[in-house]
Coordinates of C-alpha atoms in Angstrom, one line a residue:
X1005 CA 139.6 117.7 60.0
X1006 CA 137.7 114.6 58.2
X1007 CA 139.1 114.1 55.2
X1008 CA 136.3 114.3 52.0
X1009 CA 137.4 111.0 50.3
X1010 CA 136.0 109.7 53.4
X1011 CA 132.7 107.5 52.8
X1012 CA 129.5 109.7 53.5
X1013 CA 128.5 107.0 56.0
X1014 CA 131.8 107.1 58.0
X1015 CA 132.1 110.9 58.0
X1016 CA 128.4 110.9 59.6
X1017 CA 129.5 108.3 62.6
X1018 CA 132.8 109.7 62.6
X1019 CA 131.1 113.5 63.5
X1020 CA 128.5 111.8 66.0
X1021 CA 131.5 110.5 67.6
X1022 CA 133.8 113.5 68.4
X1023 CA 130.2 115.9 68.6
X1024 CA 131.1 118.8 70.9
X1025 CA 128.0 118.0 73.5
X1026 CA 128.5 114.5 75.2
X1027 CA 124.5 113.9 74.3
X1028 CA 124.5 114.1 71.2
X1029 CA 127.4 111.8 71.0
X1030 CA 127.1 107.6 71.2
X1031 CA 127.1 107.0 74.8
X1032 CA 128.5 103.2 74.4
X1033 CA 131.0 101.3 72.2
X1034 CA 127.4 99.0 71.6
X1035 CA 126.1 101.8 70.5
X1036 CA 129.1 103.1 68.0
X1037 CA 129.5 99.4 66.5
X1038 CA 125.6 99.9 65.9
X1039 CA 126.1 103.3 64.2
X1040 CA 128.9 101.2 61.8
X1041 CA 126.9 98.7 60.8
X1042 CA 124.0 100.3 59.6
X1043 CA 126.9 101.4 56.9
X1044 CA 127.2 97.9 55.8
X1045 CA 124.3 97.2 52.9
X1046 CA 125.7 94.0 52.3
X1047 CA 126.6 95.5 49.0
X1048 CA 129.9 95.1 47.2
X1049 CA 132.7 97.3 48.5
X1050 CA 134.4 99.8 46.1
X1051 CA 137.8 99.3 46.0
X1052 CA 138.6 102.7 44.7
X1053 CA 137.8 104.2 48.3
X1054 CA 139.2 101.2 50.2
X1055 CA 142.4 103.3 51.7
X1056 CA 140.2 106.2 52.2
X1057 CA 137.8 103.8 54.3
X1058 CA 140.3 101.8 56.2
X1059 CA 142.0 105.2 57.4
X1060 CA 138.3 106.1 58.2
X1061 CA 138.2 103.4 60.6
X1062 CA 141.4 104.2 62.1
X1063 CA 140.1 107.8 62.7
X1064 CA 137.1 106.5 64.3
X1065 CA 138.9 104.2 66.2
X1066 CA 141.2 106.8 67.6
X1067 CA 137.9 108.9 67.9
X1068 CA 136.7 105.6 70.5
X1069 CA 139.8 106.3 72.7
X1070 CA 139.1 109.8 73.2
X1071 CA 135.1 109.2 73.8
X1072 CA 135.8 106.4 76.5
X1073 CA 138.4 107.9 78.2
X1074 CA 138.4 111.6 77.6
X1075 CA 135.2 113.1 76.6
X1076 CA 133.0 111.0 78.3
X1077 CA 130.3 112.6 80.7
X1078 CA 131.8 113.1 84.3
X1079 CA 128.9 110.8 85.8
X1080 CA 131.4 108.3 83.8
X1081 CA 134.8 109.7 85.8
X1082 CA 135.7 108.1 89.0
X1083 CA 138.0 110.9 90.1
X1084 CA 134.7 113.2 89.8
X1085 CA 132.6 110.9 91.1
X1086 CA 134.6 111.2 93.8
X1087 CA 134.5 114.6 94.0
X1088 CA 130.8 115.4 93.9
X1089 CA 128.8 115.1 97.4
X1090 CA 125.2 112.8 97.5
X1091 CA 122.7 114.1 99.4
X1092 CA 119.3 114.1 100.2
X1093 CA 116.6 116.1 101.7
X1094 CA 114.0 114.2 103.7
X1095 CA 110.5 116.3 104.3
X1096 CA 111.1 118.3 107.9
X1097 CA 109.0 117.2 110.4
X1098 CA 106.1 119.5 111.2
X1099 CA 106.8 120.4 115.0
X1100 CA 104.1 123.3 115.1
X1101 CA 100.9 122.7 117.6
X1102 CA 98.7 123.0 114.3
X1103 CA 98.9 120.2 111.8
X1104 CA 97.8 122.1 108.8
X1105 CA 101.1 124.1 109.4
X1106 CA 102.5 120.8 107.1
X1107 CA 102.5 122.6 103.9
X1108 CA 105.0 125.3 105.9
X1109 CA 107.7 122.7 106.5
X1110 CA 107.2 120.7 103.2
X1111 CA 107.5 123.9 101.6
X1112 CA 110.3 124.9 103.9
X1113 CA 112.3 121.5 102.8
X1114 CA 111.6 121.9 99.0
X1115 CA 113.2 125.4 98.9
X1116 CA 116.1 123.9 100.8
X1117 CA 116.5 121.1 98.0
X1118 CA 116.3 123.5 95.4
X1119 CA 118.9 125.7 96.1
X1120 CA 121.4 123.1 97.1
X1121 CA 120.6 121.1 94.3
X1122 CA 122.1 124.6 92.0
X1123 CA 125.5 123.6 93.4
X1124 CA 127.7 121.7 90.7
X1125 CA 129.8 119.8 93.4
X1126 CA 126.6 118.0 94.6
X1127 CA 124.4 116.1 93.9
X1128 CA 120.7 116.4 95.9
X1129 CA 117.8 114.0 95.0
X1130 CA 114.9 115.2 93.9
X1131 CA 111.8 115.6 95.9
X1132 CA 109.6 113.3 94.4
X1133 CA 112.3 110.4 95.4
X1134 CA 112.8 112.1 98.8
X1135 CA 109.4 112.7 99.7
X1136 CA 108.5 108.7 99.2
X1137 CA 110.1 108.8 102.7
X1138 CA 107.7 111.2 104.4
X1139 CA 106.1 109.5 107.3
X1140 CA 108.0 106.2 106.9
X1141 CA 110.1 104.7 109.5
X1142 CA 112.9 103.5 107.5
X1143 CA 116.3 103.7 108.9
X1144 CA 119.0 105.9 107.7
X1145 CA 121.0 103.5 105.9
X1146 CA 118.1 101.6 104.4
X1147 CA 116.5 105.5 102.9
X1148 CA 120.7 106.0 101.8
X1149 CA 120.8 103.0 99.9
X1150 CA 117.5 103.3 98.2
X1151 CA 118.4 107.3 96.9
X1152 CA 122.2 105.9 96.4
X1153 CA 123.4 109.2 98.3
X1154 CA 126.1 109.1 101.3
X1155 CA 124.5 112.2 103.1
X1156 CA 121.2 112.6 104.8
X1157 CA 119.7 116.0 105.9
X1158 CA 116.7 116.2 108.2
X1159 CA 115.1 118.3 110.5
X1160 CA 111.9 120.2 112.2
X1161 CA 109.9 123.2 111.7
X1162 CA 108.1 125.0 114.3
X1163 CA 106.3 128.0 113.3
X1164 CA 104.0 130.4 115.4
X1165 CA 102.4 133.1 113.7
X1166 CA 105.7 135.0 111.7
X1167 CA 107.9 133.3 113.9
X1168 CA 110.3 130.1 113.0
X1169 CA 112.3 127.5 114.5
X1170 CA 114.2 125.2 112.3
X1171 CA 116.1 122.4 113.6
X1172 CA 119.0 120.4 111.1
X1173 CA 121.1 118.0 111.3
X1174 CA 123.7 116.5 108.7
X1175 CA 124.1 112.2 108.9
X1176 CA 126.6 110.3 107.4
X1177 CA 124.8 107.0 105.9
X1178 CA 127.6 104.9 105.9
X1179 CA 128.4 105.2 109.9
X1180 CA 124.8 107.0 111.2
X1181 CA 127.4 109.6 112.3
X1182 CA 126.1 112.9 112.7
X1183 CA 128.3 115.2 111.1
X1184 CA 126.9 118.8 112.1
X1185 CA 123.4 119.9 113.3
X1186 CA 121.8 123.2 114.1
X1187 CA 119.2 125.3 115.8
X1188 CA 118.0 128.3 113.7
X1189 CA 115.4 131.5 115.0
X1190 CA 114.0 133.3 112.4
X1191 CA 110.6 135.0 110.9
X1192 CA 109.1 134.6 107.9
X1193 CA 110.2 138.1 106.6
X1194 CA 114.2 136.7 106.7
X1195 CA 113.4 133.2 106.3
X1196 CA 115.6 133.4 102.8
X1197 CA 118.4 134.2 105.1
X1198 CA 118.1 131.1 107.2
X1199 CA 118.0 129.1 104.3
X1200 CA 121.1 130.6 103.3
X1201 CA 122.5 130.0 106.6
X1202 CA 121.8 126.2 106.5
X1203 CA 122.9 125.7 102.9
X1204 CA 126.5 127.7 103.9
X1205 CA 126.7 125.2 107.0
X1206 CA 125.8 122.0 105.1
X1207 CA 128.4 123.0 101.9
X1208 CA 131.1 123.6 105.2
X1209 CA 130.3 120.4 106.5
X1210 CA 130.8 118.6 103.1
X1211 CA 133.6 120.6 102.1
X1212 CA 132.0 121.6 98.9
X1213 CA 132.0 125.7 98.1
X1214 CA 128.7 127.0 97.3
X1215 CA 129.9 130.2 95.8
X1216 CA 127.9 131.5 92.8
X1217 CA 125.3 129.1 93.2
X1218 CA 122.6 132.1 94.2
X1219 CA 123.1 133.9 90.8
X1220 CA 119.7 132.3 89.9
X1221 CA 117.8 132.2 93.3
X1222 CA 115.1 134.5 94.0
X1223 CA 117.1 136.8 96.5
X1224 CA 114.4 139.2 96.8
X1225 CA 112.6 139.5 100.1
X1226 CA 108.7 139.4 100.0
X1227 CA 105.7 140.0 102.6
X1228 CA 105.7 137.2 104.6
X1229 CA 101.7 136.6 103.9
X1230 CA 102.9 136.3 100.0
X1231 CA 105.1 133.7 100.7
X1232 CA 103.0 131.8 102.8
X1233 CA 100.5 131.7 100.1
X1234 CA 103.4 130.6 98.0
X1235 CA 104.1 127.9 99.8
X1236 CA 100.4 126.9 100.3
X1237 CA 100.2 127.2 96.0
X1238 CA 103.2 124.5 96.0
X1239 CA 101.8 121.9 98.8
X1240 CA 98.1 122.3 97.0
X1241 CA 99.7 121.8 93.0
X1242 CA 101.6 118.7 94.4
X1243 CA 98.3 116.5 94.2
X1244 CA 98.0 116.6 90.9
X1245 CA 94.1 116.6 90.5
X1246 CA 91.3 119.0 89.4
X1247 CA 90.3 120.4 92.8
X1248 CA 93.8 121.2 94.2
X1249 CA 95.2 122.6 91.2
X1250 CA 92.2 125.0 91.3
X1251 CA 93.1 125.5 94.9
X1252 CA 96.7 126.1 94.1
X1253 CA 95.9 129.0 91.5
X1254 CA 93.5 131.0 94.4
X1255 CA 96.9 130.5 96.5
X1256 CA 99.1 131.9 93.7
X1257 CA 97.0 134.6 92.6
X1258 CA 96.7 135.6 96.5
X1259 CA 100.4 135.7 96.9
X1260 CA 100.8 137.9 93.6
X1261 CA 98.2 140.0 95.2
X1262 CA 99.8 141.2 97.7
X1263 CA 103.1 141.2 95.9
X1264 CA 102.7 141.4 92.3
X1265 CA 106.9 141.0 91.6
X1266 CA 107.2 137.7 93.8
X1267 CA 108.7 135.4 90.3
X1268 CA 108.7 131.8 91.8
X1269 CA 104.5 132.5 92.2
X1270 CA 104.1 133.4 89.2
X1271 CA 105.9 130.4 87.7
X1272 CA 104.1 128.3 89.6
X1273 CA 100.5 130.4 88.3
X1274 CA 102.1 129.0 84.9
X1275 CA 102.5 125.7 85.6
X1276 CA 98.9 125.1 86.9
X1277 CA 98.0 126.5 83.6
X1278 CA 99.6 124.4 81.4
X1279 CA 98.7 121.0 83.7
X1280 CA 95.2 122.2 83.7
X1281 CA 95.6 122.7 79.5
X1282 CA 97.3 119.1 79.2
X1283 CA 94.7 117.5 81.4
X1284 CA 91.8 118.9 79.1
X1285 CA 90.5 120.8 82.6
X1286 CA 90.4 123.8 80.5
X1287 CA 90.7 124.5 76.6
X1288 CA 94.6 124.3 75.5
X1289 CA 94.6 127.9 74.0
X1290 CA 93.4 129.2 77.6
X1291 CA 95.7 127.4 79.6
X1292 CA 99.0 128.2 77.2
X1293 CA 97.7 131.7 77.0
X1294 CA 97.7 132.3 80.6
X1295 CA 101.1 130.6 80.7
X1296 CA 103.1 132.7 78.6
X1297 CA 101.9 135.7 80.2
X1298 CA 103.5 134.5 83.4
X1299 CA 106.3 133.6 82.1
X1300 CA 106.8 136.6 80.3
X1301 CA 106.9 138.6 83.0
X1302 CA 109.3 136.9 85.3
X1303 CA 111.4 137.1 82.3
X1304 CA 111.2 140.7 82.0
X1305 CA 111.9 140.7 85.6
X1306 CA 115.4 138.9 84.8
X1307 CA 114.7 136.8 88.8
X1308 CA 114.4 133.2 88.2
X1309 CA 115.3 132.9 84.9
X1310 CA 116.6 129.0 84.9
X1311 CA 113.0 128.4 85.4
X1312 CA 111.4 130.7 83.3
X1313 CA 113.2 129.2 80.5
X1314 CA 112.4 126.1 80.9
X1315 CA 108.8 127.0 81.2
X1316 CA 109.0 129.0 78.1
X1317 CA 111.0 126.2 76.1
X1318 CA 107.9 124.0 77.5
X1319 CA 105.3 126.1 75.8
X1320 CA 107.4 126.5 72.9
X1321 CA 107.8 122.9 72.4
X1322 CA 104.7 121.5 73.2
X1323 CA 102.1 124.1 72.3
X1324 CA 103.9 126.7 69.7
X1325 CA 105.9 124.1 67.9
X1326 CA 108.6 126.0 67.6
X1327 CA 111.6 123.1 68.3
X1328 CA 114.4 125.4 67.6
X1329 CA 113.3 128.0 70.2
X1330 CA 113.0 125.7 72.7
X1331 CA 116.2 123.9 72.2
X1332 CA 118.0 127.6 72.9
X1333 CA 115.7 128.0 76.0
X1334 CA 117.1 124.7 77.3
X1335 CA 120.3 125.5 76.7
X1336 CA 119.7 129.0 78.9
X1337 CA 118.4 126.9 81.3
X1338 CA 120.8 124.1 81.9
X1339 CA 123.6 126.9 81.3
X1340 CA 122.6 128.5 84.8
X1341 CA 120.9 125.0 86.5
X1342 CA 122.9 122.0 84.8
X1343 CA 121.7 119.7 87.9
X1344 CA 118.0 120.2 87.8
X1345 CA 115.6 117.4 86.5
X1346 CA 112.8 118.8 85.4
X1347 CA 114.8 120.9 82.9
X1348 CA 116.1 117.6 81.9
X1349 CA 113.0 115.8 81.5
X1350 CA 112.1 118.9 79.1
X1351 CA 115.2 118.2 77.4
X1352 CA 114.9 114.9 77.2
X1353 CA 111.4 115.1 75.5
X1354 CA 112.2 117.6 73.5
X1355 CA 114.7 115.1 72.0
X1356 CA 112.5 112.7 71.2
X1357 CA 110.1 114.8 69.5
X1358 CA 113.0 115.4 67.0
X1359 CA 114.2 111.8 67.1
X1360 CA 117.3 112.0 69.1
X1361 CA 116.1 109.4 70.7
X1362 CA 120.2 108.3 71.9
X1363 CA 119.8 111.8 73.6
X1364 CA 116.5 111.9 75.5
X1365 CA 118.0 107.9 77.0
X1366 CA 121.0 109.5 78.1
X1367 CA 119.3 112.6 79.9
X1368 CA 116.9 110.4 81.4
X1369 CA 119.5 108.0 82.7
X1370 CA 120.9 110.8 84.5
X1371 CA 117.6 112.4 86.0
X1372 CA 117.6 108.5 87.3
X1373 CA 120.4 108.9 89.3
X1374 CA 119.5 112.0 90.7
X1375 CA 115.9 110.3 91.4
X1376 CA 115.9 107.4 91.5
X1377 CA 112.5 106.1 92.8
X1378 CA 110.4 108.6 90.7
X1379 CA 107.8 106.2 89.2
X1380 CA 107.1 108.8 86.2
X1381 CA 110.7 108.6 85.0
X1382 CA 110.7 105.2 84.6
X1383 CA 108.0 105.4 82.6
X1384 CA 109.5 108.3 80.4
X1385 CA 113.0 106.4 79.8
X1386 CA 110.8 103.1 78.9
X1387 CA 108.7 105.4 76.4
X1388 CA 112.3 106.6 74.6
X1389 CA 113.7 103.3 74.6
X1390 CA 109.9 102.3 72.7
X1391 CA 110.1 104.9 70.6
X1392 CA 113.9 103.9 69.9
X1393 CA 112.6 100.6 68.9
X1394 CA 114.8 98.8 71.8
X1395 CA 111.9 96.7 73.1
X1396 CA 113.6 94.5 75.5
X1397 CA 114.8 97.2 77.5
X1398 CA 111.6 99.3 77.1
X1399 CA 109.2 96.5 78.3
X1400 CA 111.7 96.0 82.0
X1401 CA 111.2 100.1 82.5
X1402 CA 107.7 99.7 81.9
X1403 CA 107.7 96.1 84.7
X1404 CA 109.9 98.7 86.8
X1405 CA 106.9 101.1 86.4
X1406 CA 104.7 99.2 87.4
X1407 CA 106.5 97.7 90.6
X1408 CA 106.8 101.4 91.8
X1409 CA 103.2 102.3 90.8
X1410 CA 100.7 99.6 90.3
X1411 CA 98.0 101.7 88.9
X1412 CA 99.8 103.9 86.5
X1413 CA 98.2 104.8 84.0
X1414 CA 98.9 104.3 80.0
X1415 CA 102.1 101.6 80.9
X1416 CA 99.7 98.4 80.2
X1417 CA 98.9 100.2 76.9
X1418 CA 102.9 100.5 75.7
X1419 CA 103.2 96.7 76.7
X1420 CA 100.1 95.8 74.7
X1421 CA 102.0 97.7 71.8
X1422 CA 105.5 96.1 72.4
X1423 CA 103.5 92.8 72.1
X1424 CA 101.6 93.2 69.4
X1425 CA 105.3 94.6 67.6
X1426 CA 106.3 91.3 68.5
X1427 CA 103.7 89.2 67.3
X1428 CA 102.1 88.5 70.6
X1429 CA 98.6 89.7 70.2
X1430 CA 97.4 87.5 73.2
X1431 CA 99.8 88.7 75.7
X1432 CA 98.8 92.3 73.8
X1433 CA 95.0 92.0 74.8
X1434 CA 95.6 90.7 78.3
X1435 CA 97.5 93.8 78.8
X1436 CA 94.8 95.7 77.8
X1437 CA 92.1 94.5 80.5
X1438 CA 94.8 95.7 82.8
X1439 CA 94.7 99.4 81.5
X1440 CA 93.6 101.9 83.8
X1441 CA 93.1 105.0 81.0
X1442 CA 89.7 104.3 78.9
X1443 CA 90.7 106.1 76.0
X1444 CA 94.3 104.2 75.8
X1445 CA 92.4 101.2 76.0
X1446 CA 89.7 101.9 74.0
X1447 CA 92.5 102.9 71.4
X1448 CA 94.6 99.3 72.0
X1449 CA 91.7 97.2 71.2
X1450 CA 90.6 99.0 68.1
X1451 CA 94.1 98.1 67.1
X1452 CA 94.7 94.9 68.7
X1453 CA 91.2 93.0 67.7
X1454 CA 92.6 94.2 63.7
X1455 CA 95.9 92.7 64.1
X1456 CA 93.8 89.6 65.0
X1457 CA 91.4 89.8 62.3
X1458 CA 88.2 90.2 64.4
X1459 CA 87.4 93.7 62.5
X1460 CA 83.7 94.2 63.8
X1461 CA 85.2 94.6 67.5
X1462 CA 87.7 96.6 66.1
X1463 CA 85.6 98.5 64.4
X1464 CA 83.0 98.7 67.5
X1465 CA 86.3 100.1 69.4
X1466 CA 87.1 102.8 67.0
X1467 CA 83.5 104.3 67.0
X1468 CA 83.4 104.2 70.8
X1469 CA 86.8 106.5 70.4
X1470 CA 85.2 109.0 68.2
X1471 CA 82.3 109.5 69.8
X1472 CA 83.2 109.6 73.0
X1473 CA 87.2 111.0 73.1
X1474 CA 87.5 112.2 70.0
X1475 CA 88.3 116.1 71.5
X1476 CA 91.6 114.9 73.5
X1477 CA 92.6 111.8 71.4
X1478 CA 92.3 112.8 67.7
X1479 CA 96.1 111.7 67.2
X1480 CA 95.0 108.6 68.9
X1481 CA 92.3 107.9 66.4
X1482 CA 94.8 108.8 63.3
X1483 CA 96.8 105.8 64.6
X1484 CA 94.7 103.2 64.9
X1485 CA 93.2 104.1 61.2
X1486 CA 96.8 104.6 60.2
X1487 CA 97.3 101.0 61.6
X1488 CA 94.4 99.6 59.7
X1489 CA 96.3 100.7 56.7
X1490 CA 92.9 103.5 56.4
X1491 CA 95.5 106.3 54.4
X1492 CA 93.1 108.9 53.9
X1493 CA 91.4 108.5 57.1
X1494 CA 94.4 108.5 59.0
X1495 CA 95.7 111.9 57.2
X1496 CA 92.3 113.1 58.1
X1497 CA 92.2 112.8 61.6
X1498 CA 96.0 114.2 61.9
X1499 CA 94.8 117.2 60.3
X1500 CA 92.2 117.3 63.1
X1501 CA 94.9 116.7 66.0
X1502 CA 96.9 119.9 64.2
X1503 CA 94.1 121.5 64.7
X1504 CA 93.6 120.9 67.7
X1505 CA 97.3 121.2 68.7
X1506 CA 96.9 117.5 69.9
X1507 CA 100.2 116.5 71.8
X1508 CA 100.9 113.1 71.2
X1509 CA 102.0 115.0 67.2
X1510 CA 105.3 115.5 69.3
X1511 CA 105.7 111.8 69.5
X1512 CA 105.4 110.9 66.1
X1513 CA 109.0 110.7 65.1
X1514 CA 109.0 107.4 67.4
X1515 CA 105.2 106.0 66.3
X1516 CA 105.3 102.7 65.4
X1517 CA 101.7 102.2 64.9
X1518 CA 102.7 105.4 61.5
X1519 CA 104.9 103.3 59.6
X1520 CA 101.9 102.2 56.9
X1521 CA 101.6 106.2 56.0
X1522 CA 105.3 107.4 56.1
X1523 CA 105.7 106.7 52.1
X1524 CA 103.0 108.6 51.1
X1525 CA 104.0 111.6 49.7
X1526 CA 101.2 113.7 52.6
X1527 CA 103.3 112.0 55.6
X1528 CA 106.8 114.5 54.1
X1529 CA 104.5 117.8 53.9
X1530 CA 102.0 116.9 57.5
X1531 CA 106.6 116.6 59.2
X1532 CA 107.7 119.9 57.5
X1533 CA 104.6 121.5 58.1
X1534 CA 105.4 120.4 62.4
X1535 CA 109.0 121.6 61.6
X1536 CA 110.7 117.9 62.8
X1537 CA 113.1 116.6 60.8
X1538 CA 112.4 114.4 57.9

């Protein structure tokens, strides 16, 4: 119980402290000592609440010994870290006479990853960090020490018509020692059945139980031409661009085709829909309406449901704007899958778009750990610790960015920003010739060439913006006139990105280029009428 005599400040850290989810409480002793000082006003203290405010301290310092050494999350516990297994899943070699028969065995491997990953007493990288090593002729211990896991899995795929042959085999990284491997014969009709087989004989040779980790799988047979269509839709969506989403989609849809109740299609129908919405390939009210619809109905089918509501908390975050609902979504969906990443990464930015921004660092520090060579969550982390206002650390996730990925885009943009927050507007505008995203750029130098008084190229910059972007970057545009201290133009054009249910509104709990409009009385009703907090 905290007593009421307590100062308001000290109750707040004090109940941040001892919060009942280890996110939402402060995740270093830095961190708490932070939270304290922003108490301290420099003001004189009254002495009338002295006692009740050194026994605050004391509480909160007994509330430290139970955060470090009690309630702290188990990726802090040695004795757990102990007990959970590393692994990772390298892309099975495609043994089969035809070469386009690759999408079978990447497919094959991802499904593999998946359902091991549901398993609490392991921990599986990703496949983005395990699919950097497709191809590559790295040793064992060198790919070990890059995805900071002791186990590796690989193996072949042979497949002839319905028929399959997959080959396994467990190593230990530390010794090269292989600990178990495996011939398994099999069609595509029971091919859920061999996966089942070689996750029961990889959780035996680990030592690890894998008992009520299918609770959330899809179980459910299918035609074997369905899944094969499935697994073409997943190889094709993994490109990322225009053409092979579209590709993806004919996949999908052929797969539902032939079986209209196959879920983990359908999910993946949804999530070309809402990349194709976020990328401007179609309008955002098409691609969020076709979403929902297959969301829906994997949700009414009660298969899959981990995913379906973190898809659904996706749509309700960034396209309904309905924060609450999608926190209880996540929730859902980390109750059934605590170990997968993406539903983090939802999390995580879901966080942020409410200011936790304490939260979304600590779920992307663990999505880290779990992949670890994933340029885009390097990226993400660096944006929280921006919006956070923790530049140092924010500027070496965006150079770690850019060591993994050279050319990825919008990073040279947050650096420009970081420099021109700290009074760098050179180093700012030569990391804008470096940006690879036109409208980003376009958008930097509108704001950069004001911060250094030359306002007939900023103004030239703006123009270009709105007559050429203004459709996809109308938030954009409202912070570069909020910038230029432009009120009513800024107000304006954030009507305009409400309108057009603009994204980057998600962000701007953490927008540093809004500060010149947050006292005006317009900035309180635009927040409460996007349901963040004020």
């Amino acid at each position: 119980v905290i007593p009421d005599q307590l100062d308001a400040h000290l109750k707040q850290v004090l109940r941040k402290a001892l919060a009942k989810n280890p996110v939402d409480r402060y995740q270093s002793a830095g961190e708490l000592a932070a939270g304290l000082r922003t108490g301290n006003k420099g003001g004189r203290i009254n002495r009338s609440k002295l006692p009740w405010m050194v026994a605050g301290a004391m509480v909160i310092l007994i509330a430290v010994v139970f955060l470090f050494y009690i309630f702290l999350p188990s990726s802090n516990n040695v004795e757990d870290k102990e007990q959970v297994k590393t692994i990772a899943v390298l892309p099975f070699v495609n043994m089969s006479s035809d070469p386009e028969q690759e999408y079978f065995s990447d497919g094959l491997t991802e499904e593999l990853l998946n359902y091991l990953a549901k398993n609490p007493g392991l921990r599986v990288t990703s496949r983005s960090s395990a699919f950097t090593f497709k191809g590559t002729k790295e040793d064992i211990k060198t790919i070990g020490k890059k995805l900071n896991v002791n186990h590796i899995l690989e193996g072949s795929v042979r497949k002839s018509g319905d028929a399959v042959r997959v080959t396994v085999q467990l190593i230990d990284v530390q010794t090269d020692a292989h600990l178990w491997s495996d011939t398994y014969d099999g069609t595509l009709k029971n091919i859920f059945s061999v996966q089942d087989s070689i996750s029961g004989e990889v959780a035996q040779a680990l030592k690890i139980t894998l008992g009520g980790v299918g609770s959330d799988r899809h179980q459910k047979e299918t035609h074997p031409e369905a899944y094969n269509s499935y697994l073409l839709g997943k190889y094709f969506f993994n490109f990322f661009d225009k053409e092979n989403i579209e590709k993806a989609i004919r996949y999908y849809q052929k797969a539902l085709s032939i079986d209209p109740g196959y879920s983990p299609a359908r999910l993946g129908l949804a999530n070309c829909y809402m990349y194709q919405a976020d990328r401007s390939y179609i309008p955002v009210d098409e691609g969020y309406r076709k979403a929902r619809m297959e969301v829906e109905r994997v949700l009414e089918s009660g298969e899959n449901l981990s995913m379906a509501y973190s898809r659904m908390a996706t749509i309700k975050h960034s396209y309904d704007w309905d924060f609450e609902e999608a926190k209880e979504l996540y929730e859902k969906a980390f109750a059934l899958d605590p170990n997968n990443v993406g539903i983090m990464r939802g999390s995580a930015s879901l966080s942020a778009t409410l200011g936790e921004f304490s939260k979304s660092i600590s779920l992307m520090e663990k999505t880290n750990t779990i992949d670890p060579i994933r340029t885009s969550s390097y990226y993400n982390l660096g944006f929280y610790y921006y919006c956070a206002g923790r530049f140092n650390e924010s500027e070496s996730l965006f150079r770690k960015t850019l060591e993994l990925n050279s050319a990825f885009p919008v990073v040279h943009a947050f650096l420009s920003r970081i420099y021109l927050l700290k009074d760098k507007s050179d180093s700012a505008l030569a990391e804008l010739t470096m940006e690879k995203d036109l409208s980003w750029q376009i958008t930097g130098f509108a704001i950069v060439h004001h911060k250094l008084k030359n306002m007939k190229q900023s103004d030239e910059y703006l123009n270009k913006l709105i007559s050429e972007y203004s459709e996809g970057s109308a938030f954009q545009i409202a912070e570069v006139y909020s910038y230029r201290n432009e009120i009513d133009k800024a107000f304006e054009w954030l009507e305009q990105a409400y309108k057009k249910r603009d994204g980057g509104l998600t962000n701007m709990k953490g927008d540093h280029l809004l500060r010149n409009i947050e006292n005006d009385p317009r900035y309180v009703a635009f927040i409460k009428k996007m349901k963040l907090p004020l």
